[in-house]
């Protein structure tokens, strides 16, 4: 991830240590014939026989192309396509895999905007969605119908850190696919934003397709919004066509920042985030005012064995990530106590910032119930552990002792 692929079809940069940035909406063509060939090649695999012909940024573009090669390689997928945001990537892959009459199965807790996409927009296109407990393979099996085409989930789940066993989901889906024609097969799609490819590569465990918000851990610095879909060669042409026509491309300037700063620094950031997350999780777990802490790296984590199985870096070392979810002690039905704590942090902390988003060099804290996940029905959230006073913390690169001191001061104050 630091050096990227040394050779790219996208640009001759053997003599650049840092890949060049492209910023050209349109491309000069030597002849009408070359232009015509470019349109023939676009979203057809025929383009592999000669040099790439660039026509227009919305179709294809070299800096984004280089980032896509490196993202595909980081996740162990054949191809990657970048989008304007994580939501553009998720809606792209969903619309390419599903059409009217089809059915999607997903986990009952999801990032708020993904939930909103699934409940506000997919039904308009005649796509039915079932929300299930995907930690329960019997429930998954029961929810699959002849119309099911996609099983979609996050692991760890945003925000409550539940893990879903990718390999077990794959096995259930394989059983169902056995009797199906190729065009009726169910695809397993995993949103790997929380873990990043440093901590978990879902394709190794049987996911067909991985998507990410590049805005988070991969982008890392919080300067640009972006998204990516990574998967097998077969999805490339349709996703390219979708992206061209719906128009949600990642700009080359945002692609360059991710290519040059975000992805190459991912491993070193993640190793340090993780070290901090361990210290913070242990501090919270031992604090008398804390009811529970969910961090996959704690041996008390309810799915610790699953965490140790599927959250691994590329060298096989345990990599439980940078995200924590915790709840304070005491009855807090409307979340006032949790909000007081976070407000104290927002106004007094030295190293923690109240903000949505995650995976940045700055430690970020928020209340999912009333903020990032407010699109989910409150009763459903509370039933599944996303309580009004629940707190999500994304560890950054500050000294862990400073972060713990901030949390301690806020716990003393409330
Ligand atoms: C933030 C986020 C998204 C959406 O990404 P954007 O880049 O904000 O559009 C999707 N999934 C998860 C898990 C996220 O945290």
Short mmCIF file of C-alpha atoms and ligand atoms in Angstrom, two decimals:
data_model
loop_
_atom_site.label_atom_id
_atom_site.label_comp_id
_atom_site.label_asym_id
_atom_site.label_seq_id
_atom_site.Cartn_x
_atom_site.Cartn_y
_atom_site.Cartn_z
CA UNK A 1 0.00 0.00 0.00
CA UNK A 2 2.98 2.32 0.41
CA UNK A 3 4.56 1.76 -3.01
CA UNK A 4 1.41 0.78 -4.87
CA UNK A 5 1.73 -1.24 -8.03
CA UNK A 6 4.96 -0.29 -9.73
CA UNK A 7 3.47 -0.57 -13.21
CA UNK A 8 0.16 0.87 -14.26
CA UNK A 9 -1.64 0.86 -17.59
CA UNK A 10 -3.03 4.19 -16.50
CA UNK A 11 0.10 6.27 -16.59
CA UNK A 12 3.77 6.02 -17.43
CA UNK A 13 5.19 6.99 -14.07
CA UNK A 14 8.27 4.85 -13.79
CA UNK A 15 10.27 8.01 -13.05
CA UNK A 16 7.89 9.52 -10.52
CA UNK A 17 8.33 8.58 -6.88
CA UNK A 18 4.90 10.11 -6.22
CA UNK A 19 2.25 9.34 -8.83
CA UNK A 20 1.17 12.41 -10.82
CA UNK A 21 -2.17 14.14 -10.39
CA UNK A 22 -4.43 14.50 -13.37
CA UNK A 23 -6.96 17.29 -13.67
CA UNK A 24 -8.49 17.20 -17.12
CA UNK A 25 -12.24 16.97 -17.64
CA UNK A 26 -11.77 16.02 -21.28
CA UNK A 27 -8.97 14.45 -23.33
CA UNK A 28 -7.50 15.42 -26.72
CA UNK A 29 -8.02 12.80 -29.41
CA UNK A 30 -5.79 12.49 -32.51
CA UNK A 31 -8.58 11.33 -34.79
CA UNK A 32 -12.30 10.59 -34.88
CA UNK A 33 -11.32 6.94 -35.23
CA UNK A 34 -9.44 7.04 -31.93
CA UNK A 35 -12.47 8.71 -30.30
CA UNK A 36 -14.78 6.07 -31.77
CA UNK A 37 -12.46 3.30 -30.51
CA UNK A 38 -12.53 4.87 -27.03
CA UNK A 39 -16.33 4.65 -26.98
CA UNK A 40 -16.22 1.06 -28.23
CA UNK A 41 -13.70 0.12 -25.52
CA UNK A 42 -15.53 1.81 -22.65
CA UNK A 43 -17.15 -0.76 -20.37
CA UNK A 44 -16.08 -3.54 -22.74
CA UNK A 45 -13.16 -5.80 -21.99
CA UNK A 46 -11.97 -5.28 -25.60
CA UNK A 47 -9.98 -2.28 -24.37
CA UNK A 48 -7.32 -4.59 -22.95
CA UNK A 49 -5.71 -5.18 -26.37
CA UNK A 50 -4.20 -1.71 -26.82
CA UNK A 51 -3.37 1.43 -24.85
CA UNK A 52 -6.20 2.91 -22.80
CA UNK A 53 -8.01 5.70 -24.63
CA UNK A 54 -9.24 8.41 -22.30
CA UNK A 55 -12.21 10.45 -23.48
CA UNK A 56 -13.85 12.24 -20.57
CA UNK A 57 -13.29 12.19 -16.79
CA UNK A 58 -16.75 10.76 -16.04
CA UNK A 59 -15.89 7.66 -18.11
CA UNK A 60 -12.33 6.95 -16.98
CA UNK A 61 -9.36 8.93 -15.82
CA UNK A 62 -5.72 8.05 -14.92
CA UNK A 63 -5.30 9.19 -11.28
CA UNK A 64 -8.53 7.52 -10.19
CA UNK A 65 -7.49 4.49 -12.25
CA UNK A 66 -4.23 4.17 -10.30
CA UNK A 67 -6.09 4.42 -6.98
CA UNK A 68 -8.52 1.74 -8.17
CA UNK A 69 -5.66 -0.65 -9.00
CA UNK A 70 -4.20 -0.19 -5.51
CA UNK A 71 -7.56 -0.53 -3.73
CA UNK A 72 -8.34 -3.75 -5.62
CA UNK A 73 -4.94 -5.07 -4.60
CA UNK A 74 -5.39 -4.04 -0.93
CA UNK A 75 -8.70 -5.96 -0.69
CA UNK A 76 -7.63 -8.89 -2.86
CA UNK A 77 -10.32 -8.18 -5.46
CA UNK A 78 -9.96 -8.22 -9.25
CA UNK A 79 -11.36 -4.74 -9.90
CA UNK A 80 -12.24 -1.57 -8.00
CA UNK A 81 -14.43 1.36 -9.05
CA UNK A 82 -14.39 4.63 -7.12
CA UNK A 83 -17.42 6.81 -6.52
CA UNK A 84 -18.13 10.32 -5.25
CA UNK A 85 -18.95 9.06 -1.73
CA UNK A 86 -19.45 5.88 0.24
CA UNK A 87 -23.21 6.22 -0.34
CA UNK A 88 -22.68 6.61 -4.13
CA UNK A 89 -20.62 3.38 -4.06
CA UNK A 90 -23.24 1.48 -2.02
CA UNK A 91 -26.18 2.69 -4.12
CA UNK A 92 -24.16 1.83 -7.26
CA UNK A 93 -23.46 -1.76 -6.32
CA UNK A 94 -27.03 -2.28 -5.04
CA UNK A 95 -28.57 -0.95 -8.26
CA UNK A 96 -26.26 -3.05 -10.41
CA UNK A 97 -27.14 -6.27 -8.56
CA UNK A 98 -30.88 -5.73 -8.00
CA UNK A 99 -33.87 -4.83 -10.12
CA UNK A 100 -37.60 -4.53 -9.63
CA UNK A 101 -39.06 -7.70 -8.08
CA UNK A 102 -35.78 -8.67 -6.39
CA UNK A 103 -35.20 -9.04 -2.67
CA UNK A 104 -32.36 -7.95 -0.38
CA UNK A 105 -31.54 -9.37 3.06
CA UNK A 106 -29.59 -7.20 5.46
CA UNK A 107 -28.69 -6.91 9.13
CA UNK A 108 -31.07 -4.96 11.37
CA UNK A 109 -28.44 -2.40 12.37
CA UNK A 110 -26.70 -0.44 9.62
CA UNK A 111 -25.16 2.96 8.99
CA UNK A 112 -28.10 5.43 9.03
CA UNK A 113 -27.90 6.55 5.38
CA UNK A 114 -27.64 2.94 4.15
CA UNK A 115 -30.77 2.17 6.19
CA UNK A 116 -32.45 5.20 4.60
CA UNK A 117 -31.38 4.08 1.10
CA UNK A 118 -32.84 0.61 1.75
CA UNK A 119 -36.13 1.83 3.25
CA UNK A 120 -36.84 5.12 1.41
CA UNK A 121 -35.52 4.40 -2.08
CA UNK A 122 -35.31 0.67 -2.88
CA UNK A 123 -39.07 0.09 -2.37
CA UNK A 124 -39.75 2.79 -5.00
CA UNK A 125 -37.95 0.57 -7.49
CA UNK A 126 -39.93 -2.51 -6.43
CA UNK A 127 -37.03 -3.99 -4.43
CA UNK A 128 -38.05 -5.59 -1.14
CA UNK A 129 -35.76 -5.49 1.90
CA UNK A 130 -35.73 -7.79 4.95
CA UNK A 131 -33.93 -6.73 8.14
CA UNK A 132 -32.69 -9.78 10.01
CA UNK A 133 -30.24 -10.78 12.69
CA UNK A 134 -27.32 -11.89 10.52
CA UNK A 135 -25.38 -13.30 13.47
CA UNK A 136 -28.02 -16.07 13.37
CA UNK A 137 -27.53 -18.34 10.36
CA UNK A 138 -30.94 -20.00 10.84
CA UNK A 139 -32.58 -16.56 10.61
CA UNK A 140 -30.59 -15.80 7.46
CA UNK A 141 -31.63 -19.11 5.88
CA UNK A 142 -35.31 -18.48 6.69
CA UNK A 143 -35.23 -14.97 5.22
CA UNK A 144 -33.87 -16.01 1.81
CA UNK A 145 -36.57 -16.29 -0.88
CA UNK A 146 -36.36 -17.32 -4.56
CA UNK A 147 -36.18 -13.57 -5.33
CA UNK A 148 -33.23 -12.86 -2.99
CA UNK A 149 -30.22 -11.57 -4.93
CA UNK A 150 -28.10 -9.84 -2.28
CA UNK A 151 -27.12 -10.39 1.36
CA UNK A 152 -25.67 -7.09 2.58
CA UNK A 153 -24.02 -6.25 5.91
CA UNK A 154 -21.33 -4.31 7.75
CA UNK A 155 -18.85 -6.09 10.01
CA UNK A 156 -18.09 -4.66 12.51
CA UNK A 157 -21.58 -3.15 12.42
CA UNK A 158 -21.72 0.65 12.67
CA UNK A 159 -22.10 1.64 15.52
CA UNK A 160 -22.53 -1.28 17.95
CA UNK A 161 -19.46 -3.32 16.86
CA UNK A 162 -21.43 -6.57 16.33
CA UNK A 163 -19.45 -8.92 14.10
CA UNK A 164 -21.01 -11.01 11.36
CA UNK A 165 -19.27 -14.22 10.41
CA UNK A 166 -18.52 -13.75 6.71
CA UNK A 167 -17.57 -17.40 6.16
CA UNK A 168 -20.82 -18.69 7.73
CA UNK A 169 -22.91 -16.30 5.60
CA UNK A 170 -20.97 -17.54 2.54
CA UNK A 171 -21.79 -21.15 3.40
CA UNK A 172 -25.53 -20.46 3.73
CA UNK A 173 -25.54 -18.50 0.46
CA UNK A 174 -23.59 -21.28 -1.31
CA UNK A 175 -26.21 -23.84 -0.24
CA UNK A 176 -28.96 -21.61 -1.65
CA UNK A 177 -27.04 -20.88 -4.85
CA UNK A 178 -26.43 -24.54 -5.62
CA UNK A 179 -29.78 -25.02 -7.31
CA UNK A 180 -29.85 -21.59 -8.97
CA UNK A 181 -29.08 -20.38 -12.51
CA UNK A 182 -26.17 -17.95 -12.83
CA UNK A 183 -28.50 -14.91 -13.15
CA UNK A 184 -30.43 -15.87 -9.99
CA UNK A 185 -27.42 -16.20 -7.71
CA UNK A 186 -27.23 -14.41 -4.39
CA UNK A 187 -24.24 -12.10 -3.89
CA UNK A 188 -22.62 -11.40 -0.52
CA UNK A 189 -21.79 -7.69 -0.21
CA UNK A 190 -19.80 -6.44 2.80
CA UNK A 191 -19.32 -2.82 3.86
CA UNK A 192 -15.76 -2.99 5.25
CA UNK A 193 -15.53 0.70 6.23
CA UNK A 194 -15.02 0.13 9.98
CA UNK A 195 -12.24 -2.46 9.65
CA UNK A 196 -10.46 -1.18 6.49
CA UNK A 197 -8.44 -3.68 4.41
CA UNK A 198 -5.65 -3.41 6.98
CA UNK A 199 -7.76 -5.24 9.59
CA UNK A 200 -10.00 -7.45 7.47
CA UNK A 201 -10.29 -8.53 3.83
CA UNK A 202 -13.81 -9.96 3.45
CA UNK A 203 -13.15 -11.44 -0.02
CA UNK A 204 -10.72 -13.91 1.66
CA UNK A 205 -13.66 -15.17 3.76
CA UNK A 206 -16.09 -15.49 0.87
CA UNK A 207 -17.60 -12.05 0.23
CA UNK A 208 -18.26 -11.42 -3.46
CA UNK A 209 -18.08 -7.66 -3.22
CA UNK A 210 -16.65 -5.17 -0.71
CA UNK A 211 -17.57 -1.52 -0.45
CA UNK A 212 -16.05 1.31 1.55
CA UNK A 213 -16.52 4.88 2.43
CA UNK A 214 -13.08 6.24 1.44
CA UNK A 215 -13.96 9.24 3.61
CA UNK A 216 -13.16 7.22 6.72
CA UNK A 217 -10.14 5.02 7.54
CA UNK A 218 -8.75 4.72 4.01
CA UNK A 219 -8.84 8.46 3.27
CA UNK A 220 -7.63 8.96 6.83
CA UNK A 221 -7.13 12.71 6.93
CA UNK A 222 -10.74 13.84 6.62
CA UNK A 223 -10.08 16.11 3.64
CA UNK A 224 -12.14 14.35 0.94
CA UNK A 225 -15.35 12.36 0.52
CA UNK A 226 -15.23 9.18 -1.57
CA UNK A 227 -16.32 5.58 -1.94
CA UNK A 228 -15.27 2.37 -3.65
CA UNK A 229 -16.71 -0.95 -4.80
CA UNK A 230 -14.26 -3.87 -5.10
CA UNK A 231 -15.09 -7.26 -6.56
CA UNK A 232 -14.71 -9.75 -9.40
CA UNK A 233 -14.07 -8.87 -13.06
CA UNK A 234 -17.75 -9.60 -13.94
CA UNK A 235 -19.05 -6.53 -12.10
CA UNK A 236 -16.73 -4.04 -13.81
CA UNK A 237 -18.56 -3.22 -17.03
CA UNK A 238 -21.98 -2.74 -15.47
CA UNK A 239 -20.60 -0.63 -12.65
CA UNK A 240 -18.69 1.54 -15.16
CA UNK A 241 -21.88 2.01 -17.17
CA UNK A 242 -23.85 2.82 -14.01
CA UNK A 243 -21.24 5.31 -12.85
CA UNK A 244 -21.12 7.01 -16.26
CA UNK A 245 -24.90 7.39 -16.42
CA UNK A 246 -25.70 8.24 -12.79
CA UNK A 247 -22.59 10.39 -12.72
CA UNK A 248 -21.27 9.92 -9.16
CA UNK A 249 -17.55 9.74 -10.01
CA UNK A 250 -14.72 10.35 -7.57
CA UNK A 251 -12.89 13.53 -8.61
CA UNK A 252 -9.22 13.00 -9.58
CA UNK A 253 -8.08 15.51 -6.94
CA UNK A 254 -9.83 13.50 -4.19
CA UNK A 255 -8.47 10.28 -5.75
CA UNK A 256 -4.92 11.68 -5.67
CA UNK A 257 -5.12 12.56 -1.96
CA UNK A 258 -6.33 9.03 -1.18
CA UNK A 259 -3.68 7.49 -3.45
CA UNK A 260 -0.78 9.53 -2.07
CA UNK A 261 -1.66 10.15 1.60
CA UNK A 262 -4.55 7.92 2.71
CA UNK A 263 -3.82 4.43 1.44
CA UNK A 264 -0.01 4.51 1.91
CA UNK A 265 -0.37 5.63 5.56
CA UNK A 266 -3.26 3.26 6.38
CA UNK A 267 -1.21 0.49 7.99
CA UNK A 268 0.91 2.76 10.17
CA UNK A 269 -2.12 4.80 11.24
CA UNK A 270 -4.14 1.68 11.98
CA UNK A 271 -1.39 0.10 14.09
CA UNK A 272 -1.28 3.24 16.24
CA UNK A 273 -5.08 3.71 16.37
CA UNK A 274 -5.34 0.13 17.54
CA UNK A 275 -2.76 0.52 20.26
CA UNK A 276 -4.70 3.54 21.53
CA UNK A 277 -8.05 1.74 21.22
CA UNK A 278 -6.70 -1.08 23.43
CA UNK A 279 -5.65 1.36 26.16
CA UNK A 280 -8.91 3.31 25.93
CA UNK A 281 -11.07 0.15 25.93
CA UNK A 282 -9.26 -1.21 29.00
CA UNK A 283 -9.60 2.11 30.81
CA UNK A 284 -13.35 2.27 30.11
CA UNK A 285 -13.92 -1.40 30.95
CA UNK A 286 -12.37 -0.87 34.40
CA UNK A 287 -14.16 2.39 35.16
CA UNK A 288 -16.99 2.15 37.75
CA UNK A 289 -19.22 4.58 35.81
CA UNK A 290 -19.11 2.55 32.57
CA UNK A 291 -21.76 -0.12 31.98
CA UNK A 292 -20.21 -1.78 28.94
CA UNK A 293 -17.52 -1.29 26.31
CA UNK A 294 -17.64 -3.04 22.97
CA UNK A 295 -14.21 -3.33 21.37
CA UNK A 296 -13.31 -6.51 19.43
CA UNK A 297 -9.80 -6.46 20.91
CA UNK A 298 -10.99 -6.99 24.52
CA UNK A 299 -11.09 -10.60 25.69
CA UNK A 300 -14.48 -9.76 27.28
CA UNK A 301 -15.90 -8.88 23.83
CA UNK A 302 -18.90 -11.21 23.27
CA UNK A 303 -17.61 -12.33 19.85
CA UNK A 304 -13.90 -12.34 20.71
CA UNK A 305 -13.29 -15.70 18.97
CA UNK A 306 -14.88 -14.48 15.75
CA UNK A 307 -12.88 -11.25 16.00
CA UNK A 308 -9.68 -13.28 16.28
CA UNK A 309 -10.68 -15.35 13.28
CA UNK A 310 -11.63 -12.72 10.72
CA UNK A 311 -9.97 -9.49 11.86
CA UNK A 312 -6.37 -10.04 10.82
CA UNK A 313 -3.82 -7.89 9.05
CA UNK A 314 -2.12 -9.14 5.89
CA UNK A 315 0.61 -10.81 7.99
CA UNK A 316 -2.01 -12.66 10.07
CA UNK A 317 -1.69 -10.52 13.23
CA UNK A 318 -4.88 -9.82 15.22
CA UNK A 319 -6.22 -6.44 14.06
CA UNK A 320 -9.37 -5.41 15.96
CA UNK A 321 -9.44 -1.86 14.59
CA UNK A 322 -9.91 1.65 15.94
CA UNK A 323 -13.62 1.83 16.79
CA UNK A 324 -15.34 1.47 20.18
CA UNK A 325 -18.90 1.71 21.42
CA UNK A 326 -19.72 2.23 25.09
CA UNK A 327 -22.61 2.91 27.44
CA UNK A 328 -22.52 4.64 30.83
CA UNK A 329 -24.01 3.12 33.98
CA UNK A 330 -27.39 4.14 35.33
CA UNK A 331 -30.91 4.31 33.91
CA UNK A 332 -30.76 6.66 30.92
CA UNK A 333 -33.97 6.08 28.92
CA UNK A 334 -33.76 9.32 26.95
CA UNK A 335 -29.95 9.40 26.65
CA UNK A 336 -29.52 12.58 28.69
CA UNK A 337 -26.65 11.18 30.73
CA UNK A 338 -24.73 10.04 27.64
CA UNK A 339 -25.30 13.41 25.95
CA UNK A 340 -24.06 15.27 29.05
CA UNK A 341 -20.87 13.24 28.94
CA UNK A 342 -20.31 13.90 25.23
CA UNK A 343 -21.15 17.60 25.66
CA UNK A 344 -18.57 17.81 28.44
CA UNK A 345 -16.01 16.25 26.08
CA UNK A 346 -17.03 18.62 23.26
CA UNK A 347 -16.49 21.67 25.43
CA UNK A 348 -13.50 20.66 27.56
CA UNK A 349 -11.45 17.93 25.91
CA UNK A 350 -7.87 18.51 24.80
CA UNK A 351 -7.69 15.65 22.28
CA UNK A 352 -11.25 14.49 21.44
CA UNK A 353 -13.58 16.23 19.01
CA UNK A 354 -17.38 15.84 18.83
CA UNK A 355 -17.99 15.10 15.16
CA UNK A 356 -19.45 12.39 12.93
CA UNK A 357 -17.13 10.40 10.63
CA UNK A 358 -14.32 8.10 11.78
CA UNK A 359 -10.92 6.67 10.95
CA UNK A 360 -9.23 10.08 10.95
CA UNK A 361 -6.00 11.18 12.58
CA UNK A 362 -8.17 13.07 15.12
CA UNK A 363 -10.14 11.19 17.79
CA UNK A 364 -13.86 11.69 17.14
CA UNK A 365 -16.81 11.04 19.45
CA UNK A 366 -20.56 11.07 18.77
CA UNK A 367 -23.98 9.73 19.85
CA UNK A 368 -25.22 7.41 17.07
CA UNK A 369 -28.81 7.14 18.36
CA UNK A 370 -29.56 10.83 17.87
CA UNK A 371 -26.95 11.57 15.17
CA UNK A 372 -25.54 9.15 12.53
CA UNK A 373 -28.25 6.53 13.05
CA UNK A 374 -31.27 8.78 13.60
CA UNK A 375 -32.85 7.39 10.38
CA UNK A 376 -33.40 4.03 12.12
CA UNK A 377 -36.63 3.51 14.10
CA UNK A 378 -35.82 4.27 17.79
CA UNK A 379 -37.49 1.09 19.12
CA UNK A 380 -35.57 -1.12 16.71
CA UNK A 381 -32.28 0.51 17.66
CA UNK A 382 -32.91 0.23 21.40
CA UNK A 383 -33.94 -3.43 20.96
CA UNK A 384 -30.58 -4.18 19.34
CA UNK A 385 -28.40 -2.31 21.81
CA UNK A 386 -28.07 1.07 20.08
CA UNK A 387 -29.44 2.92 23.10
CA UNK A 388 -30.14 6.68 23.34
CA UNK A 389 -27.08 7.28 25.55
CA UNK A 390 -24.70 5.02 23.59
CA UNK A 391 -21.39 6.58 22.56
CA UNK A 392 -19.19 5.84 19.54
CA UNK A 393 -15.48 6.64 19.68
CA UNK A 394 -13.03 6.60 16.76
CA UNK A 395 -9.45 6.60 18.04
CA UNK A 396 -6.98 8.90 16.33
CA UNK A 397 -3.25 9.47 16.51
CA UNK A 398 -3.07 11.58 19.67
CA UNK A 399 -1.14 10.23 22.67
CA UNK A 400 -3.40 7.61 24.27
CA UNK A 401 -2.75 9.07 27.72
CA UNK A 402 -4.25 12.38 26.60
CA UNK A 403 -7.37 10.63 25.30
CA UNK A 404 -7.78 8.65 28.53
CA UNK A 405 -7.28 11.85 30.58
CA UNK A 406 -10.07 13.54 28.60
CA UNK A 407 -12.43 10.58 29.13
CA UNK A 408 -11.54 10.42 32.81
CA UNK A 409 -12.25 14.14 33.31
CA UNK A 410 -15.63 13.80 31.56
CA UNK A 411 -16.54 10.70 33.64
CA UNK A 412 -15.60 12.57 36.82
CA UNK A 413 -17.75 15.52 35.76
CA UNK A 414 -21.02 13.67 35.03
C1 LIG B 1 -19.78 6.81 6.52
C2 LIG B 1 -20.22 5.47 6.14
C3 LIG B 1 -20.82 5.24 4.90
C4 LIG B 1 -21.12 6.34 3.92
O1 LIG B 1 -19.97 6.93 3.40
P1 LIG B 1 -19.93 8.46 2.85
O2 LIG B 1 -18.54 8.56 2.29
O3 LIG B 1 -20.18 9.35 4.01
O4 LIG B 1 -20.99 8.57 1.81
C5 LIG B 1 -21.19 3.94 4.60
N1 LIG B 1 -20.98 2.92 5.46
C6 LIG B 1 -20.39 3.11 6.66
C7 LIG B 1 -20.18 1.94 7.56
C8 LIG B 1 -20.00 4.38 7.05
O5 LIG B 1 -19.44 4.56 8.25
#
